[in-house]
Structure formats: structure tokens, C-alpha cells
Coordinates of C-alpha atoms and ligand atoms in Angstrom, one line a residue:
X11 CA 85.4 79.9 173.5
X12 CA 84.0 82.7 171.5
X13 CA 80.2 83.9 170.8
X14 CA 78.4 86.4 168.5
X15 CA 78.0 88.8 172.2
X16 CA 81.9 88.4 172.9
X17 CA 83.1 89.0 169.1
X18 CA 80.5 91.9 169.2
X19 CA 82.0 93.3 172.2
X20 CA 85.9 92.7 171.2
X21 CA 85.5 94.0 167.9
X22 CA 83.7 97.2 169.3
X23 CA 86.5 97.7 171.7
X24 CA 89.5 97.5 169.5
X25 CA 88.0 100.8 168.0
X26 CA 85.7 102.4 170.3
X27 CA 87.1 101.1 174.2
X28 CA 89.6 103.1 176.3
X29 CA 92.8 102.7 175.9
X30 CA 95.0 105.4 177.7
X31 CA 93.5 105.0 181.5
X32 CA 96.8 105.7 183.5
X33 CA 96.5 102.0 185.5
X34 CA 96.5 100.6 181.8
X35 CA 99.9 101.9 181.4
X36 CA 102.5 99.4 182.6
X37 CA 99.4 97.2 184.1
X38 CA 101.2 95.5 186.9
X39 CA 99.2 93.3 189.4
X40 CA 99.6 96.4 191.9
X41 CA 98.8 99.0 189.8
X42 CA 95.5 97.2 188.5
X43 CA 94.7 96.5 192.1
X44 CA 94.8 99.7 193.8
X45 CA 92.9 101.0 190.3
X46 CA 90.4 98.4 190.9
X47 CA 90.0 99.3 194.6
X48 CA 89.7 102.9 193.7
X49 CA 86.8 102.6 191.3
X50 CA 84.4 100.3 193.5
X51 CA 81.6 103.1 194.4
X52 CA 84.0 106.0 192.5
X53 CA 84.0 107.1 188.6
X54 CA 86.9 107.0 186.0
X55 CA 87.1 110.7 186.5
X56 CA 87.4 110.9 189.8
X57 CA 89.1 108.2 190.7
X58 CA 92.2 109.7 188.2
X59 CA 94.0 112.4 189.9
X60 CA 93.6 110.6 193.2
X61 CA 94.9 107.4 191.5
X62 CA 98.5 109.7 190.2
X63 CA 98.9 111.3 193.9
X64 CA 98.9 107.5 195.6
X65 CA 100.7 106.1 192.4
X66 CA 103.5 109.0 193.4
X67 CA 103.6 108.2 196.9
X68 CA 103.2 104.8 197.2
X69 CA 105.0 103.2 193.8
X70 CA 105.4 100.0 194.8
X71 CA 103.6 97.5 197.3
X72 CA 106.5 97.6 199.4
X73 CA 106.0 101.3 199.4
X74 CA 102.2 101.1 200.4
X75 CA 102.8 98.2 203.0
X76 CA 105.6 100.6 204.8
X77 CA 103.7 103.6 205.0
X78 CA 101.5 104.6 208.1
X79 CA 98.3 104.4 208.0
X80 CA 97.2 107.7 208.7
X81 CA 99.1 108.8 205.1
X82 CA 97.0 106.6 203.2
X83 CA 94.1 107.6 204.9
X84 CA 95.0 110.8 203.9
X85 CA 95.5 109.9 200.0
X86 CA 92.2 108.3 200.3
X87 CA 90.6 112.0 201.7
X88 CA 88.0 112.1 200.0
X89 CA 86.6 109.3 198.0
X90 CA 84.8 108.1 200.8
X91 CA 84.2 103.9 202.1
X92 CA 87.7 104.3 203.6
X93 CA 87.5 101.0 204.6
X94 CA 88.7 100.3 201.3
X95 CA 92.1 102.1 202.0
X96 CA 92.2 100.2 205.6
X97 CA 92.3 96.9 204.1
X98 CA 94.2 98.0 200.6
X99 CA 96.9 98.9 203.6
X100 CA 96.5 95.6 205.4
X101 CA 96.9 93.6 202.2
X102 CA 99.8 94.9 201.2
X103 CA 101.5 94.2 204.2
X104 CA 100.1 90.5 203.5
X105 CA 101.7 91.0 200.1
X106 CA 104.8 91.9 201.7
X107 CA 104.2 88.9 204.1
X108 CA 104.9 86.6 200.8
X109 CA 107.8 87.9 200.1
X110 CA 106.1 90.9 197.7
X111 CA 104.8 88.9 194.7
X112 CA 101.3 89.2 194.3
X113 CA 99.2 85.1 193.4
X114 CA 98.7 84.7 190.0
X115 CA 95.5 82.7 190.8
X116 CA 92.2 83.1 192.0
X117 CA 92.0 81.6 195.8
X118 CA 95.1 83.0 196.9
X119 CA 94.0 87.3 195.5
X120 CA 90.8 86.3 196.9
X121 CA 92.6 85.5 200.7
X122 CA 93.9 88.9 200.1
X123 CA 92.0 91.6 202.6
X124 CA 89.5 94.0 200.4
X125 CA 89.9 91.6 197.0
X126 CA 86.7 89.9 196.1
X127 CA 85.9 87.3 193.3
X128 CA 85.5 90.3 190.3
X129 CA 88.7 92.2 191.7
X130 CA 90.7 89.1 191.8
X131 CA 89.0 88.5 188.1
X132 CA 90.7 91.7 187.5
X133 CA 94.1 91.3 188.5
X134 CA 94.0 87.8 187.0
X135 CA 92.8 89.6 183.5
X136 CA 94.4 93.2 183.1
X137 CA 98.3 92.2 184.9
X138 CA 98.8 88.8 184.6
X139 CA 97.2 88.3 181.6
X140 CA 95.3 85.0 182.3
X141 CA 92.0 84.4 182.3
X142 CA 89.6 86.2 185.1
X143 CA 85.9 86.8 185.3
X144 CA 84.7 90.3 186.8
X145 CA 81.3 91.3 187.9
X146 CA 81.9 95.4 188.9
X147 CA 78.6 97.4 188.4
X148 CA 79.0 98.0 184.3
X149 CA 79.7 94.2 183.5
X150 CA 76.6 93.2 185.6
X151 CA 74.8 96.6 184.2
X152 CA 75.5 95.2 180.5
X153 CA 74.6 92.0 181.0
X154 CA 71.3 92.3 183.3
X155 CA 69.9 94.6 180.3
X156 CA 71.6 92.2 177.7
X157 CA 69.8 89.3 179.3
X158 CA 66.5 90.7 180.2
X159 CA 67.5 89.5 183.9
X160 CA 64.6 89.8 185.8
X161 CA 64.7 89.9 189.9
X162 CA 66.5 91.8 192.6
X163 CA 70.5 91.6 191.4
X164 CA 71.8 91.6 194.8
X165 CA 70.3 88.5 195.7
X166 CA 72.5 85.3 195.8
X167 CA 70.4 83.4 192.9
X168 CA 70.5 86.2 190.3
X169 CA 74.2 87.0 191.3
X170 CA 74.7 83.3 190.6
X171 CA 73.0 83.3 187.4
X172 CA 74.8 86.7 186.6
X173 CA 78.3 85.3 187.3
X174 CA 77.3 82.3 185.6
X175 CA 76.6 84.4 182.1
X176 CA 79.7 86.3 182.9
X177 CA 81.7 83.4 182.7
X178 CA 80.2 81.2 179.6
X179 CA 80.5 84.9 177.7
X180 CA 84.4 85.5 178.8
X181 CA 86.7 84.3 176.3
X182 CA 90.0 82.5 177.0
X183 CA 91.9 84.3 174.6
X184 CA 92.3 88.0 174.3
X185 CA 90.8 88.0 177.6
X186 CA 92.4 90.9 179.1
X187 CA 90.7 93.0 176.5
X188 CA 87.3 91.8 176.8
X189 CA 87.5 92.5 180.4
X190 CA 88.5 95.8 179.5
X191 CA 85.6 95.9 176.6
X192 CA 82.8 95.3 178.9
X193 CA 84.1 98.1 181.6
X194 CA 84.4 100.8 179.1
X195 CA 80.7 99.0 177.4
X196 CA 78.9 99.6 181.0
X197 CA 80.7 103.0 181.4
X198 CA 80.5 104.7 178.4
X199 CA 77.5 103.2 176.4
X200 CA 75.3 101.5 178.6
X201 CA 75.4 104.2 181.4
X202 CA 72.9 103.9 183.9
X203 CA 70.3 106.4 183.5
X204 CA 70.7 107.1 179.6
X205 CA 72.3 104.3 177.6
X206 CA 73.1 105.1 174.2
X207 CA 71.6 102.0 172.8
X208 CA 72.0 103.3 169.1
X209 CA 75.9 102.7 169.3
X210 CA 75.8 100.0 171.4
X211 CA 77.3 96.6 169.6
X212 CA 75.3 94.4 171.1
X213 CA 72.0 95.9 170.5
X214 CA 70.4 93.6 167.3
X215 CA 70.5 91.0 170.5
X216 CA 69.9 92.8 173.5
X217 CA 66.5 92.1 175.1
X218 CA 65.9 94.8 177.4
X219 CA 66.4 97.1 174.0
X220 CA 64.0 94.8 172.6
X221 CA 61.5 95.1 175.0
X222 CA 62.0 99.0 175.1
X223 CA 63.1 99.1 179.0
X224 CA 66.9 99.1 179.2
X225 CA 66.9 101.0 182.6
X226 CA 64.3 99.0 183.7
X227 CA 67.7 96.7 184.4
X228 CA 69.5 96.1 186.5
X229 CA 66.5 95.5 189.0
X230 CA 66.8 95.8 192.8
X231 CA 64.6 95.0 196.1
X232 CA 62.3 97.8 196.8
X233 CA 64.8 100.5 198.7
X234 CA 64.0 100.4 202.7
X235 CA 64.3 104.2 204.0
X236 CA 67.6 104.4 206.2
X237 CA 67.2 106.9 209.2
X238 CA 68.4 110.0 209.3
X239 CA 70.9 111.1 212.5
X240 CA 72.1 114.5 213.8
X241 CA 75.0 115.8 215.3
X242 CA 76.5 118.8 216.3
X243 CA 80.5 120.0 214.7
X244 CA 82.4 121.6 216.7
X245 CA 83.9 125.0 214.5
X246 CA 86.1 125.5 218.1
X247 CA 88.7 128.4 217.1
X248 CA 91.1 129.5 219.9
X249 CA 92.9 133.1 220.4
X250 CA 94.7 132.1 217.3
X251 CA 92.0 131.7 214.5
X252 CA 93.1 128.0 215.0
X253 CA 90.3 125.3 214.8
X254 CA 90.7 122.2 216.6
X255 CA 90.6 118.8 215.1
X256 CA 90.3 115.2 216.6
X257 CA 91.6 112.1 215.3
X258 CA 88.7 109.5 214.8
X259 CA 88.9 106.1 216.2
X260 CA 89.8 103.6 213.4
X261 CA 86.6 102.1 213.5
X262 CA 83.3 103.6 212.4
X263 CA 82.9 106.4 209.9
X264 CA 85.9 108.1 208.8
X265 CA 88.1 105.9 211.2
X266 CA 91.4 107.5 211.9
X267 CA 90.7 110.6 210.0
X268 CA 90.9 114.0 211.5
X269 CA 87.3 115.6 212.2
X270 CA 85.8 118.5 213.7
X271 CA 84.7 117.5 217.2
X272 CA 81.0 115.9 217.7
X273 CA 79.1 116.2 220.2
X274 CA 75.1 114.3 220.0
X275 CA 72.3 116.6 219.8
X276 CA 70.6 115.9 223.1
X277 CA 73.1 117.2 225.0
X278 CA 73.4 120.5 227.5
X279 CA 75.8 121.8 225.5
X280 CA 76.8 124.5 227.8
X281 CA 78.0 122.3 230.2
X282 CA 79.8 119.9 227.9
X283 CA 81.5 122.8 226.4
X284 CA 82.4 123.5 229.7
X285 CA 83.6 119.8 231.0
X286 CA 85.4 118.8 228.0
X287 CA 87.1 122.6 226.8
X288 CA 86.9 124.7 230.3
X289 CA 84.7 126.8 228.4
X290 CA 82.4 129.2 230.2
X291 CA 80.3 131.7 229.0
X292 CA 81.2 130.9 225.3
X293 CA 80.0 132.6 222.1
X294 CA 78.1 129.9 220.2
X295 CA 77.0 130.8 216.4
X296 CA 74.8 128.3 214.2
X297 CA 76.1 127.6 210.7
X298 CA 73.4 126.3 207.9
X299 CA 72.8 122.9 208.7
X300 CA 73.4 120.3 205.7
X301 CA 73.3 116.5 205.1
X302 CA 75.4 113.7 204.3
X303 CA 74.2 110.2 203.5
X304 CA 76.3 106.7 204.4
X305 CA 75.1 103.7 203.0
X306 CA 73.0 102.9 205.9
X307 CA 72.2 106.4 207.2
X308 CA 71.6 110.1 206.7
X309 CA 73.8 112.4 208.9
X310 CA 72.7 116.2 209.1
X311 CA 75.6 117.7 210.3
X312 CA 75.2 120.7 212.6
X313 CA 78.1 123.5 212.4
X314 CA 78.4 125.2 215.9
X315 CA 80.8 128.3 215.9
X316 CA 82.1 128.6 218.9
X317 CA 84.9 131.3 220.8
X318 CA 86.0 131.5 224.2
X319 CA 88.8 131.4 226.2
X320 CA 89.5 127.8 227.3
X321 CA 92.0 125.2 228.9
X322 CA 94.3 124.0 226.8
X323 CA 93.4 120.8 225.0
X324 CA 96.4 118.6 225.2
X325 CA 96.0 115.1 224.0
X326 CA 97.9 113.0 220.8
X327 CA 94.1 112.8 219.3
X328 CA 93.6 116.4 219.3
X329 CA 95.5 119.6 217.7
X330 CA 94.6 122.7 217.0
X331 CA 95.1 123.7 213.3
X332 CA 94.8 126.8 211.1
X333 CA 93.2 126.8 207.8
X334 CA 96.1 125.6 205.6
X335 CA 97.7 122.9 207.8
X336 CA 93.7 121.6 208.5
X337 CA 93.4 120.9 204.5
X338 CA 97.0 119.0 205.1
X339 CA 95.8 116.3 207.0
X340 CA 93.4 115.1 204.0
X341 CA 89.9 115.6 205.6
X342 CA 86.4 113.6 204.4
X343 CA 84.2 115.5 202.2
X344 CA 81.6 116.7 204.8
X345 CA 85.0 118.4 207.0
X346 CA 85.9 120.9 203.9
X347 CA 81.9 121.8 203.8
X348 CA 82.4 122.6 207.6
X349 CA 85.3 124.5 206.9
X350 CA 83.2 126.8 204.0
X351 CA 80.9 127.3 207.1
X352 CA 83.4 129.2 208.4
X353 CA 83.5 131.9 206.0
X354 CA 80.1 132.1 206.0
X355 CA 78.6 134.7 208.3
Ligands
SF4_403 S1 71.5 97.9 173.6 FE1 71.3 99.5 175.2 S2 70.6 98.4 177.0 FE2 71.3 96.8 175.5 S3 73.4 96.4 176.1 FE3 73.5 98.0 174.5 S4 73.5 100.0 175.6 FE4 72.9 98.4 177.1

């Protein structure tokens, strides 16, 4: 099928779109996917350089499915919902577990781990060139403002009329580019706090222009405050100016990532340092405090220096690092701000 919206879009595309995004060079279904994966939650520009380093790494599924976890994790350092590179891990082992040949059709991407209806979409779209639906946050960005769509967008009866609009508007032929039109559309025209409507090539349609509220759209459900936590980080150096870091347990925030110790707040931290390091009569120092926010809740992070002499710590989940081998073992965000805390004094 084909509409004035879709022929807008194309036609904008073929001159205007992007067209050199390292995952749409040689666009296989693994490539798209891990780029796909990668830019849930994460821009183009960010998402590039890490997107090379794994592309080096891991070339291939087979590649990805074979490594250990911990290496991905440690590609994925950084851009945060590592859950995403848990189960990109796991489904490439269930990739491998078909004999390495990604489906070429909806259901059987979708029974992938990780891939949901608009990555499948994706996959279906950009590698194998058939036709695939997406809804990532520009498509449903476009076509909320587009369609005037009033009511909160993550609710199941707007995403269904969403999806539905998605769908009637997709073309069957040159498919792959629309996909692609309406990604680079949402990301570089309709942006979400400033579109630039006067470019835009759907704009002699588009309601929310008309009614002179574009980012009145998307809409959401009043936001509910999330709490805010606290916990203290352990800056623990030894004799050696070495800190020590402890490997997180796979579940929960930065799962099998290497942190700073933590220790809760309503604690008698003398006598913890003292149960779980030997440490007596330590010198403790209080770095600037700072906060992170998850999706559910805030986090201020409390930096403790602390020096002493102490027992050795000798467990597999723990090892004492200097500064250089620390930034080796691809640490979250909040862990490098820690480790500026050091300098500070
Ligand atoms: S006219 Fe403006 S609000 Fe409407 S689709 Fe284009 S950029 Fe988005």
C-alpha cells in the first residue's frame, strides 16, 4: 500500500535520512540486532563507538554466543540497563542453539530473549529485507504528534491504536527504507523537546502542528515520584594505593559487574569495617556525595575513603586493583565518578 504520509516520508528520506550509520553498512540480521539493542534508552551518538568496540570483538553471533559473560558486560560498561547485554548474550547462544541462522519471521525473533515486537520489526525490515513494523520511541514520537494521539502512550489501548497506525502507514515495498525514514524523522526532525516542524515533510498534515502543541505529544500518566536510597562506597585502598573491587551478583543493578564495595547507611560502620576487612582504628574520609537515578529509584552514592592496615581479602568476587587495571574491567558510570572522588581532596 502507499499513502500521501508514507510517500511524504520516503521521498524526504531518499534526500534528507541517514544513510552512513555503521550497522547500515553490510546490515546483516546480527549486526541490525545488536544495533537495535544498543539504541533502546541510548542515542545514535553514543551508541556508535560502543557499537565498533563490540562489532571488533564479537563479529559474528557465534563470536558473541562463545564469549563469557563478564566480557560483554564489560563492552556494555557504560550504557547502562545491562540487562540488555545479559539477554543479547543469552540469545545468541539460542541463535547458536539453531544452528546460527537468525528466523526470518516474526514469532520465531520474537521467542528470541531481549527481542520484542518493534525489534523483531527491525530485523525483519533493515537485514532481511521483508516487511516489519517498528514502534521504538521516534516512530511512536512521529506518529503520536502526527495523529494528534491523545492519552497516556504506555497504556495497552493507545499502544494498540499506535501499532495499529504504524502498520496501515508501513509500506510493503521499499519497506526497509521507510523503517529507516521514520527513525532518522523522530531523531533528527521531530526531536523531543524542539522539533523542527518547518522541515518536517509531513507538516501540511500533521495535527499536533496544527493545533500548535507538537510536544504536547507523546502524552504520558502523570509521573509518580520514585524514592530516593543511600548507600555508602567503599574507596578501600591498601598499602599499595590499590582499591578493591567486588564482583556484583548477576541479578540486580549492575549484575556481574565489578563495583566499589557497599555497605547500607544504617550501619556501625566501625564495626563492619572491622568484621568484614580486619580493619581497626581506620582513617575514614567523606567524598562529595552525588546521585544516580534507575528507572525506579534515586541512589545517592556515598564515597567513604578509607586506609588501614587489614586482613587480606581473599575471595574469587573480590581483587584489589590499581587505577589502570580498575578502568580494565569496564565499570558502570556511577564507579568512574567514584574513582574522580579519589583525586579529589
Ligand atoms: S510537523 Fe512537527 S510535530 Fe508534526 S511530525 Fe513534523 S516535526 Fe513532528
Amino acid at each position: 500500500m502507499s499513502d500521501a504520509f508514507t510517500n511524504a516520508v520516503l521521498a524526504w528520506f531518499y534526500e534528507h535520512g541517514r544513510h552512513d550509520l555503521p550497522w547500515q553498512q553490510n546490515p546483516t540480521p546480527y549486526r541490525v540486532w545488536v544495533s537495535e539493542i544498543m539504541l533502546q534508552q541510548t542515542q545514535v551518538a553514543t551508541v556508535i563507538p560502543y557499537y565498533q568496540r563490540f562489532m571488533t570483538t564479537f563479529p559474528t553471533v557465534e563470536a558473541l554466543a562463545a564469549a563469557p559473560e563478564e566480557v560483554v558486560l564489560q563492552h556494555w560498561a557504560g550504557l547502562g540497563y545491562y540487562a540488555r547485554a545479559r539477554n543479547l548474550h543469552d540469545a545468541a547462544q539460542q541463535v547458536m542453539a539453531l544452528g546460527g541462522e537468525f528466523p526470518d519471521n516474526l514469532a520465531d525473533l520474537m521467542a528470541l530473549k531481549g527481542i520484542g515486537r518493534s525489534t523483531a520489526g527491525a530485523i525483519l525490515s533493515l537485514a532481511w529485507q521483508k516487511r516489519g513494523v517498528i514502534m521504538d520511541g521516534n516512530v511512536k514520537r512521529v506518529l503520536s504528534r502526527h495523529f494528534a494521539i491523545a492519552g497516556d502512550s504506555s497504556s495497552a489501548a493507545i499502544q494498540a491504536i499506535l501499532w495499529q497506525l504504524a502498520d496501515s502507514h508501513t509500506p510493503n515495498q521499499q519497506n526497509r527504507a521507510y523503517t529507516q525514514a521514520m527513525m532518522d524523522l523522530g531523531a533528527t526532525l521531530c526531536t523531543r523537546s524542539k522539533p523542527l516542524c518547518l522541515y518536517c515533510p509531513v507538516q501540511h498534515t500533521c495535527q499536533a502542528y496544527r493545533l500548535g502543541t507538537p510536544t504536547a505529544f507523546p502524552q504520558k500518566k502523570p509521573s509518580k515520584s520514585i524514592p530516593t536510597k543511600e548507600a555508602y562506597f567503599l574507596l578501600l585502598e591498601n598499602e599499595k594505593g590499590q582499591l578493591l573491587w567486588v564482583k556484583r551478583p548477576p541479578t540486580g543493578i549492575w549484575g556481574g559487574l565489578w563495583c566499589l564495595p557497599e555497605l547500607p547507611v544504617a550501619i556501625d560502620l566501625a564495626q563492619e569495617l572491622k568484621t568484614r576487612y580486619g580493619l581497626i582504628d581506620a582513617h575514614i574520609e567523606a567524598r562529595a556525595s552525588f546521585k544516580h537515578t534507575f528507572s525506579h529509584y534515586h541512589l545517592w552514592l556515598k564515597p567513604l575513603y578509607v586506609r588501614g592496615t587489614m586482613l587480606m581479602v581473599n575471595d574469587e568476587l573480590s581483587q584489589w586493583c590499581d587505577k589502570e587495571q580498575a578502568l580494565t574491567l569496564g565499570l558502570p558510570k556511577p564507579m568512574l565518578t567514584l574513582l574522580a572522588a579519589l583525586d579529589d581532596t
